[in-house]
Short mmCIF file of C-alpha atoms in Angstrom, two decimals:
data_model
loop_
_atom_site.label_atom_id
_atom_site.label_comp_id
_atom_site.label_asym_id
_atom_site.label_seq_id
_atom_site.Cartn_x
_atom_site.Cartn_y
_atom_site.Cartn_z
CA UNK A 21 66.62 59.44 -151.06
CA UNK A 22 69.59 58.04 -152.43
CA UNK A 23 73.46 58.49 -151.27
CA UNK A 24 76.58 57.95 -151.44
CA UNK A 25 79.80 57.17 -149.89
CA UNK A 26 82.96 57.69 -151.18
CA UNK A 27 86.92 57.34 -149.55
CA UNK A 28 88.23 60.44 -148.99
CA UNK A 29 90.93 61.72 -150.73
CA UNK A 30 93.63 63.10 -151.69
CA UNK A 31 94.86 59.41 -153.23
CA UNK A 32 98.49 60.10 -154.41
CA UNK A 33 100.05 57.37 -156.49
CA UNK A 34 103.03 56.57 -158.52
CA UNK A 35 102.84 56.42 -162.40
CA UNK A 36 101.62 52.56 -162.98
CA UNK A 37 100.74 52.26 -159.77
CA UNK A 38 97.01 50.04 -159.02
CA UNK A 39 93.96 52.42 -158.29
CA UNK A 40 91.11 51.36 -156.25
CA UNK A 41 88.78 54.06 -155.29
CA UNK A 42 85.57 53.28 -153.15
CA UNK A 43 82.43 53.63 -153.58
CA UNK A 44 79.21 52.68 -152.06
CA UNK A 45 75.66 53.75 -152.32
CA UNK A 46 72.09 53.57 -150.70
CA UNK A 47 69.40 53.92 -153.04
CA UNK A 48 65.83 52.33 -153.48
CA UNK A 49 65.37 49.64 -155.93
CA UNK A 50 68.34 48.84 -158.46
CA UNK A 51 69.68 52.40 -159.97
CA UNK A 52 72.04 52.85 -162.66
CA UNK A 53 75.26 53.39 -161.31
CA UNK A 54 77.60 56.03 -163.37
CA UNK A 55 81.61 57.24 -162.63
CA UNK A 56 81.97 61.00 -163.69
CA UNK A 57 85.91 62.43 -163.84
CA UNK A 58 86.52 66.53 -163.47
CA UNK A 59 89.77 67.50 -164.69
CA UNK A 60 91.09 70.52 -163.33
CA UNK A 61 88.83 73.64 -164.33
CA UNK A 62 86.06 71.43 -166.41
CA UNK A 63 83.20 70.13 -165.71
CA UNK A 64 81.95 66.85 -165.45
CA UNK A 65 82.32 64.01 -168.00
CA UNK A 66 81.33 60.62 -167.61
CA UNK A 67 83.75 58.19 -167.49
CA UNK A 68 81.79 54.60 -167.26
CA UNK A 69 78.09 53.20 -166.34
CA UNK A 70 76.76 50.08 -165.33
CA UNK A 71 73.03 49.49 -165.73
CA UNK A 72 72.21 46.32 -163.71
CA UNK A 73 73.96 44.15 -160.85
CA UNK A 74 77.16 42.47 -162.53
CA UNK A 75 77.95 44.86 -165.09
CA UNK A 76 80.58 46.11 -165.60
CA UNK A 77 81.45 49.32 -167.22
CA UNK A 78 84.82 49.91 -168.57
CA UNK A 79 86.32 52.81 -170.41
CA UNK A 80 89.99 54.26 -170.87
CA UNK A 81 91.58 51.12 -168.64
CA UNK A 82 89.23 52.24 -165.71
CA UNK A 83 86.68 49.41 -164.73
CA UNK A 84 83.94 49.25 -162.21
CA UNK A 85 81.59 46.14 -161.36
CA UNK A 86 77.82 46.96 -160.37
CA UNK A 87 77.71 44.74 -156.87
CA UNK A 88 74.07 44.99 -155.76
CA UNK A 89 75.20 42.77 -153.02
CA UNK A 90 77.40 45.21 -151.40
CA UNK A 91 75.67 48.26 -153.01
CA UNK A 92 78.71 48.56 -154.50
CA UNK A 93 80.72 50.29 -157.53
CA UNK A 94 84.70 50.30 -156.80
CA UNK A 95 86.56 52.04 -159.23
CA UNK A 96 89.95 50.40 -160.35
CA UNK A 97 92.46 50.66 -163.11
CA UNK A 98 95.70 48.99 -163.68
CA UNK A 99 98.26 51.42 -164.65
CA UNK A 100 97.15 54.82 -163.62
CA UNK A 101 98.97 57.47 -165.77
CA UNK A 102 99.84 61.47 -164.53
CA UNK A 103 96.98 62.24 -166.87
CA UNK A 104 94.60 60.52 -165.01
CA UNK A 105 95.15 63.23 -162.63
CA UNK A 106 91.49 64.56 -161.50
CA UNK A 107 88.55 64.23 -159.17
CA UNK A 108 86.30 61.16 -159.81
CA UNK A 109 82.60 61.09 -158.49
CA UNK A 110 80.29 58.25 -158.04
CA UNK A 111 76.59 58.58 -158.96
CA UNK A 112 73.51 56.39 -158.62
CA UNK A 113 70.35 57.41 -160.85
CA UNK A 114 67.18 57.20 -160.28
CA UNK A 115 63.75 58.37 -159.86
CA UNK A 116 61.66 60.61 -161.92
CA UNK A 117 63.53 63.49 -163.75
CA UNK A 118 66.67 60.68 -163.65
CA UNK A 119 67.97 62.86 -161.18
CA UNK A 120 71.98 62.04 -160.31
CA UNK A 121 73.16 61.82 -156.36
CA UNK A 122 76.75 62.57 -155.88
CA UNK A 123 79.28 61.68 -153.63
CA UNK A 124 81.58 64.00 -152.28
CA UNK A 125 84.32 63.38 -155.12
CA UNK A 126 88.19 61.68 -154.16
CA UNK A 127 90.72 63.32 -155.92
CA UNK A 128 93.47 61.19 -157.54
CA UNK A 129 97.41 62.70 -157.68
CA UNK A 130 99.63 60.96 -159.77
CA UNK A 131 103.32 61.79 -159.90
CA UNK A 132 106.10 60.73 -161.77
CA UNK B 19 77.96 70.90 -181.80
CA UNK B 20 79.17 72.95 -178.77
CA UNK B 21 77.30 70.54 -176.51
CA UNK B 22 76.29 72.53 -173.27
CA UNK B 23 77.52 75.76 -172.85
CA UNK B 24 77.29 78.10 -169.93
CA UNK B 25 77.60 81.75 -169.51
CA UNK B 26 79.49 83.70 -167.81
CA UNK B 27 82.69 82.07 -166.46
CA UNK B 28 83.67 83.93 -163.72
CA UNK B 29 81.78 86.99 -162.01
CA UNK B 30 81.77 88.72 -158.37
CA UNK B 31 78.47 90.25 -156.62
CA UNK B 32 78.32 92.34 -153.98
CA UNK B 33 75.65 91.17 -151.48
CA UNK B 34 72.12 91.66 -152.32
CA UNK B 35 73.03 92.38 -156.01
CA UNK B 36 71.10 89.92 -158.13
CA UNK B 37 72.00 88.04 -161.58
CA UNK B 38 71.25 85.25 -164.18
CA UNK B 39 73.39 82.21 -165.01
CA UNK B 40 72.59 81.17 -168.61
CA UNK B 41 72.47 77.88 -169.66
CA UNK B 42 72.41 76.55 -173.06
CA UNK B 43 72.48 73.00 -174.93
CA UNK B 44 72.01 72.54 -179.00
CA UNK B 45 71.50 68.79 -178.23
CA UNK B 46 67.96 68.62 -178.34
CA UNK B 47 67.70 67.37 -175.00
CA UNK B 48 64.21 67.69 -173.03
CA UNK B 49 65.87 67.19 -169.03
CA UNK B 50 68.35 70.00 -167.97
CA UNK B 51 69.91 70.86 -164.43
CA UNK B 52 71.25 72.89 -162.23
CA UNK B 53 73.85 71.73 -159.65
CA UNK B 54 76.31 73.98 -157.20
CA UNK B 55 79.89 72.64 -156.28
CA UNK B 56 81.35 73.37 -153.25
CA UNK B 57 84.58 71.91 -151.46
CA UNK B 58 84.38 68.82 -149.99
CA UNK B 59 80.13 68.59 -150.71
CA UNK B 60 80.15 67.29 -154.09
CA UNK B 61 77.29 68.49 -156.05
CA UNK B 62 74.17 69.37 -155.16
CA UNK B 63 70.92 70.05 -157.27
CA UNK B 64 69.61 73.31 -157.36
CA UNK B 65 66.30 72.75 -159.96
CA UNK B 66 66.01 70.89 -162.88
CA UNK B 67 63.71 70.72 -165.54
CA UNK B 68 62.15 68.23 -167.56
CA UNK B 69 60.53 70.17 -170.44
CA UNK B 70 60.25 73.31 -172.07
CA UNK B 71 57.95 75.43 -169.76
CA UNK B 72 58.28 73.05 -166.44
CA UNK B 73 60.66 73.29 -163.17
CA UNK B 74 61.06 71.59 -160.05
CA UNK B 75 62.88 72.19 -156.81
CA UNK B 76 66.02 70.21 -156.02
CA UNK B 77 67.97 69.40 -153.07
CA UNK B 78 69.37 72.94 -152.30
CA UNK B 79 66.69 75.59 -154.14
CA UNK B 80 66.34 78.26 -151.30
CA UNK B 81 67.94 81.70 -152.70
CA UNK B 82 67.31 80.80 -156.53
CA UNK B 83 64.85 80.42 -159.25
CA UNK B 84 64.58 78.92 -162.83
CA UNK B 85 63.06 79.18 -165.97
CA UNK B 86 62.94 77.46 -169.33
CA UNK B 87 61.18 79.23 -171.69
CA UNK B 88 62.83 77.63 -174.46
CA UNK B 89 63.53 74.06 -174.72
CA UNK B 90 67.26 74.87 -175.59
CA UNK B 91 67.99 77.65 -172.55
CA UNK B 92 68.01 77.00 -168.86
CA UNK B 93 68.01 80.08 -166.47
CA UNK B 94 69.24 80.00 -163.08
CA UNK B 95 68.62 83.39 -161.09
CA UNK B 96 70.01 84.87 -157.73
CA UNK B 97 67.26 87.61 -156.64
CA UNK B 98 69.87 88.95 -153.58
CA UNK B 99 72.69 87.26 -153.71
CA UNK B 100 74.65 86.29 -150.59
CA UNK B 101 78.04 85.27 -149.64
CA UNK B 102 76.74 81.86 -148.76
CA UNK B 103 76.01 81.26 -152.90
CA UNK B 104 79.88 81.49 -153.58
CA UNK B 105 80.11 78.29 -155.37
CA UNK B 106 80.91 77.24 -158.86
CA UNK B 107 77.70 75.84 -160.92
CA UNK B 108 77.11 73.68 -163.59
CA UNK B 109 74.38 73.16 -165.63
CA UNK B 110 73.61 69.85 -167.42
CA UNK B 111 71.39 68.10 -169.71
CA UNK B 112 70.33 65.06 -170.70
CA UNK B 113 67.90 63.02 -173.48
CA UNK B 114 64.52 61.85 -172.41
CA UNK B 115 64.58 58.06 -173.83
CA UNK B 116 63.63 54.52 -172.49
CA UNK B 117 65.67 53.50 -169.96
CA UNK B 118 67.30 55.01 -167.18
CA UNK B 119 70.81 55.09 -168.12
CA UNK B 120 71.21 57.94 -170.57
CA UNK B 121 74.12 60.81 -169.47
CA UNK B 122 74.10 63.70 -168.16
CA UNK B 123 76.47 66.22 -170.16
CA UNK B 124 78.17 68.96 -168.05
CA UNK B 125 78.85 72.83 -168.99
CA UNK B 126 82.32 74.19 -168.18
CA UNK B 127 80.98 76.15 -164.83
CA UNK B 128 80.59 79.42 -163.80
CA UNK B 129 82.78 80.49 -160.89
CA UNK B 130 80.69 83.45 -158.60
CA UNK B 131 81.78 84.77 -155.45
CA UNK B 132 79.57 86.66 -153.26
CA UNK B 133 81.21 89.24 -151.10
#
């Protein structure tokens, strides 16, 4: 089955600081690759997708390039803003029933 | 549109007690799920469902059961419950349609702790 490995948080950064957060995955054949963001006590909304290798999906100054080279999707955004404060999950999917496999989630702290 | 909505928020068992987690989506969508959070695990699958009157076993399904009588609602059941099914859940759905890239939309949660 598929999986995923994300860095392990708590990432703490300065308002305007540079994000990068990791993300690889193991899956079988080419599967869409999705970023979903949980803000404290909600659930799940997507941020960005990517549907084949060199995509890139972009949304709210986040970006993320599908790299089926390096079964990778790195998250990144420029500026990060307190309000970006949350937990951010990568997700291939695939299969029948386009069932999602998460990774355990990094959680992003950003302070003034 | 309220998207997908669960019900209830927040509830405590006692062990063995049993109860149903009610999901429901006014989205028309034919695939919902069941996941459980817990700390540092992500989420996990429960069941999911890809049709009015179907259900399937997901990665974690011991201790529950499903059913979708009605294309809209999404059941999840705890026969005993036990302290190991603290957790918060979330139900999702999402649109059958070509392609493999369609979202999955998330309820709020429901928080349950199992003492």
């Amino acid at each position: 089955g598929n999986s995923v490995t994300q860095m392990e948080g708590p990432v703490t950064l300065s308002e305007e600081a540079f994000l990068t957060i990791n993300c690889t995955y193991t899956a079988t054949g080419y599967p869409s690759l999705f970023w979903y963001v949980q803000y404290p006590g909600e659930g799940l909304q997507l941020l960005l997708k990517a549907t084949k290798a060199d995509d890139k999906g972009s949304n709210k100054g986040f970006e993320a390039t599908y790299r089926k080279e390096t079964t990778s999707f790195h998250l990144e955004k420029g500026s990060v803003q307190v309000s970006d404060s949350a937990v951010y999950f990568c997700a291939p999917l695939a299969g029948t029933a386009s069932k999602l496999t998460f990774g355990t989630g990094t959680r992003l702290q950003v302070t003034l | 549109n309220a998207g997908v909505t669960q019900t209830p928020k927040f509830r405590v068992l006692k062990t063995g007690q049993s109860m149903t987690l009610l999901c429901a989506q006014d989205m028309n969508h034919e695939y919902m799920y069941w996941y459980r959070q817990d700390p540092g695990m992500g989420l996990r699958l429960i069941h999911y469902s890809v049709g009015e009157g179907t259900t399937a076993k997901g990665e974690v399904p011991d201790g529950y059961n499903v059913s979708r009588l009605k294309k809209q609602n999404f059941l999840l059941g705890l026969e005993s419950a036990a302290p190991s099914q603290t957790s918060v859940y979330f139900c999702a759905s999402r649109l059958l349609a070509e392609g493999s890239y369609n979202e999955q939309f998330f309820g709020p949660g429901t928080r349950l702790t199992v003492l």
